[in-house]
XYZ file of N, CA and C in Angstrom:
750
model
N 0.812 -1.221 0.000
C 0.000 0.000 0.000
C 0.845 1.270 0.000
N 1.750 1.103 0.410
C 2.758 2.522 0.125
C 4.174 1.912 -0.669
N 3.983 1.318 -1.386
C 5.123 1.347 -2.358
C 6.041 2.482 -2.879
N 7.345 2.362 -2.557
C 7.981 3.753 -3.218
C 8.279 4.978 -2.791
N 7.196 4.968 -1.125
C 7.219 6.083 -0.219
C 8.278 6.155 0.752
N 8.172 7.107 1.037
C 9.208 7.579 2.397
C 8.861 7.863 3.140
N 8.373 6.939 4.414
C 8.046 7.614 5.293
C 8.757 7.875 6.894
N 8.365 8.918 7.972
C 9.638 9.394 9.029
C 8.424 8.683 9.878
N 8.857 8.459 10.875
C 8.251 7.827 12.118
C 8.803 8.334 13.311
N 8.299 9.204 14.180
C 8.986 9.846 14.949
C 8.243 8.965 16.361
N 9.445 9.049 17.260
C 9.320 8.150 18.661
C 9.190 6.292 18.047
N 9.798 6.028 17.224
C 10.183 5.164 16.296
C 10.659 3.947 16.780
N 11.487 4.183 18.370
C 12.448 2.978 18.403
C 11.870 1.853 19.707
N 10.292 2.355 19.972
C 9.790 0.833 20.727
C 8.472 1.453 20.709
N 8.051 0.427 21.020
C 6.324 0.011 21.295
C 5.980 0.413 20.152
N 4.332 1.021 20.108
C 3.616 1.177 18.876
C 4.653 1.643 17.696
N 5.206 2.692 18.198
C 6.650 3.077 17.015
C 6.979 2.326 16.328
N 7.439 1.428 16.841
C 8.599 0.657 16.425
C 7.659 -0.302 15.617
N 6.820 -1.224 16.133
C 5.475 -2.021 15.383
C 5.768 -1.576 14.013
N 4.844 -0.101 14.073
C 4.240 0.241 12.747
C 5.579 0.816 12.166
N 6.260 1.356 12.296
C 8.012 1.252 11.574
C 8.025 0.083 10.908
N 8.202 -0.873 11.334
C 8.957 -2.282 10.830
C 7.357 -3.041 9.568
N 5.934 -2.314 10.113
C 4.759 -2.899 9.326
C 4.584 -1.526 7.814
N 5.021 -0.321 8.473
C 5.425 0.171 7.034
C 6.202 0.249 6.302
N 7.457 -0.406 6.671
C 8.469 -1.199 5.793
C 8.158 -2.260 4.808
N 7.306 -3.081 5.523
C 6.278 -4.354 4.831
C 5.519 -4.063 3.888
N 4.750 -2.903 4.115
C 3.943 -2.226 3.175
C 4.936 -1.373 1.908
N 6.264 -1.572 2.253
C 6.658 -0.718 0.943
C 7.194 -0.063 0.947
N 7.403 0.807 1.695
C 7.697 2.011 2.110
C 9.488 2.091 2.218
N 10.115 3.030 2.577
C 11.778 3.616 3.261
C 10.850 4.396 4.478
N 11.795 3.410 5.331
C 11.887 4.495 6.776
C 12.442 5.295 7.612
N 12.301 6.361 7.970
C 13.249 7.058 8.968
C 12.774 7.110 10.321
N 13.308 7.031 11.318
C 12.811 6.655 12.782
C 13.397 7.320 13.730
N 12.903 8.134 14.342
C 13.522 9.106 15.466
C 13.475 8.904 17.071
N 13.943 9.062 17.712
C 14.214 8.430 18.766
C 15.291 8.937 19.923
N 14.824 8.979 21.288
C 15.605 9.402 21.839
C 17.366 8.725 22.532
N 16.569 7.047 22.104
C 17.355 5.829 22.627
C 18.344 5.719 21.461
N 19.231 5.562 21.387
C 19.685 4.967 20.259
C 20.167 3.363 19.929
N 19.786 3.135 21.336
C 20.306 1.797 21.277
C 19.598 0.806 20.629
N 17.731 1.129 21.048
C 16.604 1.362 20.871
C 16.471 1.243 19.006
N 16.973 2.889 18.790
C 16.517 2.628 17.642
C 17.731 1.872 16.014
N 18.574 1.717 17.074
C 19.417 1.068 15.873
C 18.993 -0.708 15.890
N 17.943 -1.063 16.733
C 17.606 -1.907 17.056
C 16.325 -2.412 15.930
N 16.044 -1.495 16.173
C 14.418 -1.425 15.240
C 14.806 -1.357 13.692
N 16.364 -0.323 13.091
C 16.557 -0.394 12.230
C 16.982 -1.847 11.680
N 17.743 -2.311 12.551
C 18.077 -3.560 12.063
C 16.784 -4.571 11.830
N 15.820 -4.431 12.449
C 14.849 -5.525 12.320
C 13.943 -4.950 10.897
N 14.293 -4.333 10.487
C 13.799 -3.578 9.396
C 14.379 -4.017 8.461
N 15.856 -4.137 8.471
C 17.423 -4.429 7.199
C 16.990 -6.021 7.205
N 16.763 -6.775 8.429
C 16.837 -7.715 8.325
C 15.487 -8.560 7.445
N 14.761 -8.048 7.448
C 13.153 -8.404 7.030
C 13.572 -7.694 5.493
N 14.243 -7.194 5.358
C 14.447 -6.639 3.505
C 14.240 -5.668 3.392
N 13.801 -4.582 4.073
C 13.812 -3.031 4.437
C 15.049 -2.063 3.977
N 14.305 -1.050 4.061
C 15.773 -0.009 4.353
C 14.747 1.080 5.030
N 15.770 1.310 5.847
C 15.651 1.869 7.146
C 16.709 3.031 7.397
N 16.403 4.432 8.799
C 17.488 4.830 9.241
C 16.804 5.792 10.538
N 18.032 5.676 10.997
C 17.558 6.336 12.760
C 18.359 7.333 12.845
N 17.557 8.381 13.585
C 18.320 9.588 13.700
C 17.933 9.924 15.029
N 18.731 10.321 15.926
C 18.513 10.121 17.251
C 17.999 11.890 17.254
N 17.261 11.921 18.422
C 16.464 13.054 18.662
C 15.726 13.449 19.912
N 15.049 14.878 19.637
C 13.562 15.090 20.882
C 12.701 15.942 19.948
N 11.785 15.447 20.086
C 10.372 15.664 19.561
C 9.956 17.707 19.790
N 11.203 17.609 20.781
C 10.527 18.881 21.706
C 11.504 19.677 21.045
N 12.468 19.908 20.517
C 14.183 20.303 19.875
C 13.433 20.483 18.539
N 13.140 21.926 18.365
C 12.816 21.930 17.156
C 14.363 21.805 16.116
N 15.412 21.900 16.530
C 16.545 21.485 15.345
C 16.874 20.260 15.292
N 16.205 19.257 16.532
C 16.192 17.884 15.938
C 15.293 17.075 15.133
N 14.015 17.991 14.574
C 13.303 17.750 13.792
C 13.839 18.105 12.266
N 14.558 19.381 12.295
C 14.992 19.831 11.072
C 15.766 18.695 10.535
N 16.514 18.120 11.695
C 17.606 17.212 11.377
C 17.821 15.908 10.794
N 16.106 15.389 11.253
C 15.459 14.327 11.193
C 14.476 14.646 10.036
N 14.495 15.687 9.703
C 13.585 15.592 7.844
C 15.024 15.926 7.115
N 15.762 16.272 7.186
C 16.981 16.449 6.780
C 17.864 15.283 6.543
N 18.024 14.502 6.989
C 18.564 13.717 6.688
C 18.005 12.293 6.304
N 16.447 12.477 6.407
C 15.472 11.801 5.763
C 15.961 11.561 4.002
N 15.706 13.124 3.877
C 16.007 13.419 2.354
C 17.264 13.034 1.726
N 17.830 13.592 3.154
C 19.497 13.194 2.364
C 19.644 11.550 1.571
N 19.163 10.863 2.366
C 19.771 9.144 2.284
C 18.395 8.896 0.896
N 17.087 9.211 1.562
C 16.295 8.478 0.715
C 15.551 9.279 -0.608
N 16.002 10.731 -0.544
C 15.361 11.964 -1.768
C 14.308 12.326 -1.928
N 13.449 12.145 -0.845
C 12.249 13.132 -0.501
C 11.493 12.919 0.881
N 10.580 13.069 1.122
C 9.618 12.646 2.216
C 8.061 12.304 1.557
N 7.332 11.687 2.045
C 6.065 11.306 1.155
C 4.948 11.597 2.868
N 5.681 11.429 3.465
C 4.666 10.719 4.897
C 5.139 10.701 6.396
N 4.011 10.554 6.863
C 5.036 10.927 8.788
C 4.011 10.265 9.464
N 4.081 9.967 10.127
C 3.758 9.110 11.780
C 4.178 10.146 12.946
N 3.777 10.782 13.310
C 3.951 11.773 14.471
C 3.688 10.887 15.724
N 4.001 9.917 16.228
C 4.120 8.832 17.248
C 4.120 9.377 18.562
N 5.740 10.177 18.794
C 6.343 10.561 20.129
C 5.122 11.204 21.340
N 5.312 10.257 22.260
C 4.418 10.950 23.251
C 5.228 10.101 24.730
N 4.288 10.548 25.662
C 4.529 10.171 26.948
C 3.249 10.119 28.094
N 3.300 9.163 28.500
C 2.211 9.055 29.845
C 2.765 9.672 31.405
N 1.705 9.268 32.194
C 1.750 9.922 33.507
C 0.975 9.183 33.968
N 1.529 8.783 35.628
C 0.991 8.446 36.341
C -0.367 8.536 36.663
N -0.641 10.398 36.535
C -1.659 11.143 36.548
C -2.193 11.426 38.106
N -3.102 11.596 38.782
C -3.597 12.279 39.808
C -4.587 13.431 39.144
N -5.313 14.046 40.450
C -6.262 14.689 40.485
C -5.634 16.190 40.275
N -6.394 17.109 39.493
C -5.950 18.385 39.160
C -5.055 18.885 39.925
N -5.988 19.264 41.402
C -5.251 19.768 42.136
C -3.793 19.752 42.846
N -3.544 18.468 42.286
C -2.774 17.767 43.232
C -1.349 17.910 42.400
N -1.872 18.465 40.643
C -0.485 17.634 39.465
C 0.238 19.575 40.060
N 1.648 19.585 39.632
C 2.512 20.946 39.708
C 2.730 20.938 38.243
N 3.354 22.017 37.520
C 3.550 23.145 36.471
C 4.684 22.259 35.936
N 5.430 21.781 37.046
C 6.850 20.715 35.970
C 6.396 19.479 35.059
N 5.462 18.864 35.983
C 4.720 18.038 35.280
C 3.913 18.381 34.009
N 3.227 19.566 33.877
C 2.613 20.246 33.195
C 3.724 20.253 31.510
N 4.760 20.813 32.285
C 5.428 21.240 30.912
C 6.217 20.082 30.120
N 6.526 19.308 31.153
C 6.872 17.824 30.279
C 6.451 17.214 29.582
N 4.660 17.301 29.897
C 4.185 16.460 28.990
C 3.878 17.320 27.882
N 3.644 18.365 28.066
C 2.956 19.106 26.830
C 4.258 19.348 25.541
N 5.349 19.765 26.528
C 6.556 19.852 25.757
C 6.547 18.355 24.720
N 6.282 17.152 24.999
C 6.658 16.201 24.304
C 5.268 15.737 23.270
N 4.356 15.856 24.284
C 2.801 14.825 23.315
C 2.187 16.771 22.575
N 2.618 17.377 22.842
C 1.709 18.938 21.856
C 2.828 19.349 20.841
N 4.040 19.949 21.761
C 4.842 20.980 20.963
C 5.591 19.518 20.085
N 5.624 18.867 20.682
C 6.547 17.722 19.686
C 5.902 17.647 18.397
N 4.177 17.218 18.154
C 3.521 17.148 17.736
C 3.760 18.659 16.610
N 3.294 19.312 17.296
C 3.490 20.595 15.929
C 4.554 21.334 15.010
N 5.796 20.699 16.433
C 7.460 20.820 15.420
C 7.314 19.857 14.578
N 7.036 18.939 14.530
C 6.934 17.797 13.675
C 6.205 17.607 12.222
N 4.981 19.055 12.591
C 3.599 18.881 11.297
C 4.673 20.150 10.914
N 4.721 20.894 11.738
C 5.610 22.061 10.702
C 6.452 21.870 9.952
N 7.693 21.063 9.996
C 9.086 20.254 9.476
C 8.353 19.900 8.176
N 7.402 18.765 8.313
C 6.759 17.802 7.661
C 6.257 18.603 6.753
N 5.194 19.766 6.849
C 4.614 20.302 5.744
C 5.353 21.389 5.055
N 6.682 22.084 5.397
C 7.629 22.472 4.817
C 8.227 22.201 4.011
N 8.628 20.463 4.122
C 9.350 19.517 2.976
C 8.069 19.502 2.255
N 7.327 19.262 2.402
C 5.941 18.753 1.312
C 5.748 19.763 0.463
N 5.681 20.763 0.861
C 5.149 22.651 0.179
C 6.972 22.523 -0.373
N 7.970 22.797 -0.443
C 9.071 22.602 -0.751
C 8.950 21.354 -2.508
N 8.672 20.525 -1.704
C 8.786 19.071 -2.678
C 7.409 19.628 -4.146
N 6.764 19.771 -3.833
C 5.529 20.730 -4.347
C 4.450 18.915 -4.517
N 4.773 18.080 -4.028
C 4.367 16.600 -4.590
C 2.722 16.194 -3.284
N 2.697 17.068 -2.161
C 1.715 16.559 -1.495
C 1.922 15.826 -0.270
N 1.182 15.176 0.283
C 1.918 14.435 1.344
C 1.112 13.957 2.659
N 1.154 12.747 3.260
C 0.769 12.756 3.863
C 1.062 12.563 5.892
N 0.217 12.998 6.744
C 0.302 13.137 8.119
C -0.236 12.357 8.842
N 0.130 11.414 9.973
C -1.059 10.956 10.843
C -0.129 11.234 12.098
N -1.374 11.776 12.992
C -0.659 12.197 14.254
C -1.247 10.767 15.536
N -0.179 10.766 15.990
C -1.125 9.682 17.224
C -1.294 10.085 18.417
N -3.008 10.304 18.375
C -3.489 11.171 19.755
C -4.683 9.716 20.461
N -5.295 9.539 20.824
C -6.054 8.931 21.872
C -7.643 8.510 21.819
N -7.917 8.022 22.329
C -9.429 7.715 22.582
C -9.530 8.995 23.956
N -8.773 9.087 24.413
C -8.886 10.488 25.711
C -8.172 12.036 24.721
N -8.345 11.792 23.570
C -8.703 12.790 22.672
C -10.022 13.247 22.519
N -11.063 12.385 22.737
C -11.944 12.321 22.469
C -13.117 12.737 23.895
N -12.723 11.938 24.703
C -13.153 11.631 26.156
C -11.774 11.542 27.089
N -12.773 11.591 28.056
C -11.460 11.423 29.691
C -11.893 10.762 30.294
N -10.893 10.280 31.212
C -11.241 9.748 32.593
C -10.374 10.510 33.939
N -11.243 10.418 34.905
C -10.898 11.183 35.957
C -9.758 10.769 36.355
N -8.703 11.557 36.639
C -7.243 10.844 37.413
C -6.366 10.752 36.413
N -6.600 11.170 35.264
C -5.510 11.288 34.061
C -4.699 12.123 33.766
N -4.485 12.989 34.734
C -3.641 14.162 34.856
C -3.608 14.739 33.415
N -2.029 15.285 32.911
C -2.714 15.963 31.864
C -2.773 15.381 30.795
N -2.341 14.121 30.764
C -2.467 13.502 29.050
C -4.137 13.840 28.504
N -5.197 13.676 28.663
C -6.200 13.884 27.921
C -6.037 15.170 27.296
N -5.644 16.251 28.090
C -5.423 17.890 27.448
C -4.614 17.146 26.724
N -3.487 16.836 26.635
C -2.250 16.761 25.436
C -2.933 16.309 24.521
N -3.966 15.810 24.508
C -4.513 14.692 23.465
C -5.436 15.187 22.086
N -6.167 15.998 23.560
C -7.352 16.996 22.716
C -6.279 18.470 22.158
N -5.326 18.503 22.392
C -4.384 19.498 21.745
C -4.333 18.536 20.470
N -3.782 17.776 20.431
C -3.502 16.841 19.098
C -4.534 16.679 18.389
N -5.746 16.655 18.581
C -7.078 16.564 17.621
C -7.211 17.697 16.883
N -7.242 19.120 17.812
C -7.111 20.281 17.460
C -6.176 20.607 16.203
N -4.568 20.444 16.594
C -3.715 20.625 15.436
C -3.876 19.735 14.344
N -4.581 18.846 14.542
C -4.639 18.223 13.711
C -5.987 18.277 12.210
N -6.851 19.189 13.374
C -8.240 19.248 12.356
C -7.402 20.837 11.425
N -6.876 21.903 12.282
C -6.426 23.072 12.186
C -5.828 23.122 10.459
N -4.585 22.308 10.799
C -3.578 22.184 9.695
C -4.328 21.519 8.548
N -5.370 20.413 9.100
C -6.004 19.560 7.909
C -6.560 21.177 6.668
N -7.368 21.663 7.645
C -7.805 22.877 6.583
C -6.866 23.438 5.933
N -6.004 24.149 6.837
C -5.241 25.088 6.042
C -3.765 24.836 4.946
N -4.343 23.042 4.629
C -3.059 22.599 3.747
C -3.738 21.670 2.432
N -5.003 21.350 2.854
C -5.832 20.750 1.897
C -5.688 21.105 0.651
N -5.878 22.200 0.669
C -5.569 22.872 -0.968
C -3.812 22.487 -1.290
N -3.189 22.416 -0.929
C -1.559 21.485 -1.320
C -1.830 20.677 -1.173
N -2.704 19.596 -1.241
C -2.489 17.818 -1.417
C -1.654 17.018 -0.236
N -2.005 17.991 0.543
C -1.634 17.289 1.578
C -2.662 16.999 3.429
N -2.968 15.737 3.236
C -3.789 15.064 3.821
C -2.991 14.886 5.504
N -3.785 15.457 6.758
C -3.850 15.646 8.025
C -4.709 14.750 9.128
N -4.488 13.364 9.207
C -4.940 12.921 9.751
C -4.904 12.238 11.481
N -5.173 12.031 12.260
C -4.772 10.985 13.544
C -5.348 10.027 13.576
N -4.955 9.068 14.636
C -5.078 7.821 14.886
C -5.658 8.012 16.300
N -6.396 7.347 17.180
C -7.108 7.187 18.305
C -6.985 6.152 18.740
N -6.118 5.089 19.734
C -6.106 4.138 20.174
C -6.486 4.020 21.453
N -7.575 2.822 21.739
C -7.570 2.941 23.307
C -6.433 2.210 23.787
N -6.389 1.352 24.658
C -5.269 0.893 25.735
C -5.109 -0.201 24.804
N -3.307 -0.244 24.580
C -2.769 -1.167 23.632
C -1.917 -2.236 24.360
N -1.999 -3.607 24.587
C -1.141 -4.323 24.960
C 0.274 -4.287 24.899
N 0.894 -3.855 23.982
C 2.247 -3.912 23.447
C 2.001 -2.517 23.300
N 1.665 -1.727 23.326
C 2.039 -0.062 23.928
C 2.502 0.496 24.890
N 2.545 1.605 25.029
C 3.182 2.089 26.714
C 2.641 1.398 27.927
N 1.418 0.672 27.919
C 1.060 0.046 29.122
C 1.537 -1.771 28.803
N 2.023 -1.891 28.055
C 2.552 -3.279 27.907
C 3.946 -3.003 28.188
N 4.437 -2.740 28.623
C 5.853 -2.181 29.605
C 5.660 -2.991 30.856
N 4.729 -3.654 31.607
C 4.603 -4.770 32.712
C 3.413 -4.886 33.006
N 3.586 -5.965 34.078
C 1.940 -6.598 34.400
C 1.384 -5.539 34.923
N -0.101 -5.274 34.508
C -1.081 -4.423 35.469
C -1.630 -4.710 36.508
N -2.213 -4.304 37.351
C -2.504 -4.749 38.851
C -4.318 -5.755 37.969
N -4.281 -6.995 38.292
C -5.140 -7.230 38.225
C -6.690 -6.546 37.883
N -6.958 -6.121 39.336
C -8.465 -5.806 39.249
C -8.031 -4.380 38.355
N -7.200 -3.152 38.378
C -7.217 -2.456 37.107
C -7.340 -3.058 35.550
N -6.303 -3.953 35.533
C -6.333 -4.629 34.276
C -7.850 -4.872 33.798
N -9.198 -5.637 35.037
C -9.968 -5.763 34.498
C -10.537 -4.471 34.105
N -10.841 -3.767 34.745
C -11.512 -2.388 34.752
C -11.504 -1.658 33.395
N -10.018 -1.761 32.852
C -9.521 -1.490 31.904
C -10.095 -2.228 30.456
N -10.028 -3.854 30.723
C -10.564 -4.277 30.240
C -12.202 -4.459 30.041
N -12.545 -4.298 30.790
C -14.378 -4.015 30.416
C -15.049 -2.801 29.581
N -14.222 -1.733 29.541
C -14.278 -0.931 28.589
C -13.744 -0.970 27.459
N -13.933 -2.260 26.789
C -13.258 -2.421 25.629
C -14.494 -3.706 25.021
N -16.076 -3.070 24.602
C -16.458 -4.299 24.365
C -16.130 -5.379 23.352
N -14.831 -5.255 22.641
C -14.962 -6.386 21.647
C -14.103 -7.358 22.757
N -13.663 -7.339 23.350
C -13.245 -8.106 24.740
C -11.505 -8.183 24.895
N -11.463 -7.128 24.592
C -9.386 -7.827 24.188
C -8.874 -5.985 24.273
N -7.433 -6.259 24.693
C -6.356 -4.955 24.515
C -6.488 -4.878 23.158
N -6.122 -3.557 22.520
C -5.634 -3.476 20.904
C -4.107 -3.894 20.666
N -3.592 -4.155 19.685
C -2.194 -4.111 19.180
C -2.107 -3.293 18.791
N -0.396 -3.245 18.696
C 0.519 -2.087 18.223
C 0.676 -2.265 16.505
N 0.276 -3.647 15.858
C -0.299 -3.955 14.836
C -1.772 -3.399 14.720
N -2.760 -3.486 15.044
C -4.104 -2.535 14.961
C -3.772 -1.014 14.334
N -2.942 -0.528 15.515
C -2.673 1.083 15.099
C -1.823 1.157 13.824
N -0.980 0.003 13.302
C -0.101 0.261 12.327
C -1.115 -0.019 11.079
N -1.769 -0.992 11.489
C -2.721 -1.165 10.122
C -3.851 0.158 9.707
N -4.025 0.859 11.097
C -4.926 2.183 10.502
C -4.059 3.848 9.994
N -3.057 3.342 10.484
C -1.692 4.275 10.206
C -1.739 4.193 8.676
N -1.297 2.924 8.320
C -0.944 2.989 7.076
C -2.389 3.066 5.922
N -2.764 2.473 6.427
C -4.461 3.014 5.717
C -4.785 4.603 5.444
N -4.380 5.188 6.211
C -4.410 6.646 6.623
C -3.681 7.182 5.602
N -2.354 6.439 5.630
C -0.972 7.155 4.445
C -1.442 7.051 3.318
N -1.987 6.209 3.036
C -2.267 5.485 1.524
C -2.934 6.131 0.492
N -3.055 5.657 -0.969
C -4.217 6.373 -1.886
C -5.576 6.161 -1.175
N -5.824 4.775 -0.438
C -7.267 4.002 -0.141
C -7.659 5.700 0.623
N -6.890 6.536 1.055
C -7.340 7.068 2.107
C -7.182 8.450 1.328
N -7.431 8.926 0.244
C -6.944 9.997 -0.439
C -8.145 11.067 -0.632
N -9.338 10.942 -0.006
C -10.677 11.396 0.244
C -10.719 11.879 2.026
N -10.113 11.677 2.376
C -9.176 11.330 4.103
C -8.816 12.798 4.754
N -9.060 13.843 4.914
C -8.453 14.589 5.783
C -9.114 15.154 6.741
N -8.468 16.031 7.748
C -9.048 16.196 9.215
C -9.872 15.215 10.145
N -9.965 13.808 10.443
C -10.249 12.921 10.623
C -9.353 11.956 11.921
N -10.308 11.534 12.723
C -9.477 10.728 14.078
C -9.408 9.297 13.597
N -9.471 8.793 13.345
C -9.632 7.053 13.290
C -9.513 6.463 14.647
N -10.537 5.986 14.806
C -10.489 5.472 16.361
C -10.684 3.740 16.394
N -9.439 3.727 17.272
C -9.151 1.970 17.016
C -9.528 1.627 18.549
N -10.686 1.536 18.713
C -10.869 1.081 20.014
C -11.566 -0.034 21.115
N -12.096 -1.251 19.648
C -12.565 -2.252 20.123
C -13.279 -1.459 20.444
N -14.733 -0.703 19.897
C -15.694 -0.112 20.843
C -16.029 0.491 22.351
N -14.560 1.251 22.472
C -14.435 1.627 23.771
C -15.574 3.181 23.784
N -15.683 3.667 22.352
C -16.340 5.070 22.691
C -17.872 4.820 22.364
N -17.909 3.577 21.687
C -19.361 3.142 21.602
C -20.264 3.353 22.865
N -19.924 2.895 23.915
C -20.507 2.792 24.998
C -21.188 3.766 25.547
């Protein structure tokens, strides 16, 4: 489905990242993968080289707007354009009750799951308006993009920031052929909460709000990712895709 493309994958070198990295390689694609680990992501590149890929990691922060320059920059350099992006990089929180979160917390996350997010669409639609060829975006924001739950400190704001930039830019780039979309995942097994066992009775809790009866994969989100990139999806902009086993049905 993306044959021939180039696409950057930023926060690239584990969990959902890394998944849909190595599943849009499969699909066709050249990848570039950004990352703060490098150990991480020379890891992911290789599982990429090794499966018949070509791949490349450029170590980074989402939040550094000259490590974005650096990371569409040297995108181009190796592979001669950009076609596509995965805006991935984010971060969770413990979370707590309003009152309770402080201003450091505040700026960490926003610094990484918002401003990361918009250094990233900016970079991205620069090369595209540059390239004059079009292009496409998917940002990965949440099912608490959508909705919250109490005790989530600030990731839901970070989230509903990401819906926002994301409907924003969809308008004001449409006319350049270039398509602005996100992804909405609820709670992914092999995502940031597949990092260790959950406490039981949460786990269920967690799980009952999910009526098709199961966690999502980090395969799920890669398969609506790349759906997203694609021609299939070329009617596609300003739009959430929500992968949630019917979590918002309810």
């Amino acid at each position: 489905m993306l044959e021939g493309k180039v696409v950057l994958v930023t926060g690239g070198s584990s969990g959902i990242g890394r998944i849909t990295a190595q599943a849009i390689s499969k699909a066709g694609a050249k990848v570039a993968v950004t990352g703060r680990r490098p150990e991480e992501g020379a890891e992911c590149v290789a599982l990429i080289e090794q499966a018949g890929g070509q791949a490349l990691f450029v170590q980074g922060d989402v939040s550094n707007e000259e490590d974005i320059e650096k990371a569409i920059a040297e995108t181009v350099k190796k592979f001669g354009k950009l076609d596509a992006a995965f805006n991935n990089a984010g971060i969770g929180a413990a979370g707590g009750r309003l009152a309770d979160m402080d201003a450091d917390s505040f700026d960490d996350m926003f610094n990484i799951n918002v401003k990361g997010v918009f250094l990233s669409m900016k970079h991205e639609i620069l090369q595209f308006l540059k390239q004059g060829t079009g292009g496409a975006i998917v940002n990965c924001s949440s099912v608490q993009g959508h909705v919250s739950i109490a005790g989530s400190g600030h990731y839901p704001a970070t989230k509903h920031a990401v819906e926002g930039y994301t409907k924003m830019a969809a308008l004001e780039y449409a006319g350049d052929r270039i398509r602005i979309n996100a992804v909405s995942p609820a709670v992914i097994s092999d995502g940031r909460l597949g990092s260790g066992p959950l406490p039981e009775e949460f786990q269920k809790m967690l799980l009952d709000l999910h009526p098709i009866g199961r966690f999502g994969t980090g395969q799920d989100v890669a398969d609506a990712v790349i759906f997203l990139m694609s021609d299939k999806a070329s009617f596609i902009t300003g739009s959430s895709l929500v992968v949630d086993g019917g979590y918002m049905a309810k």
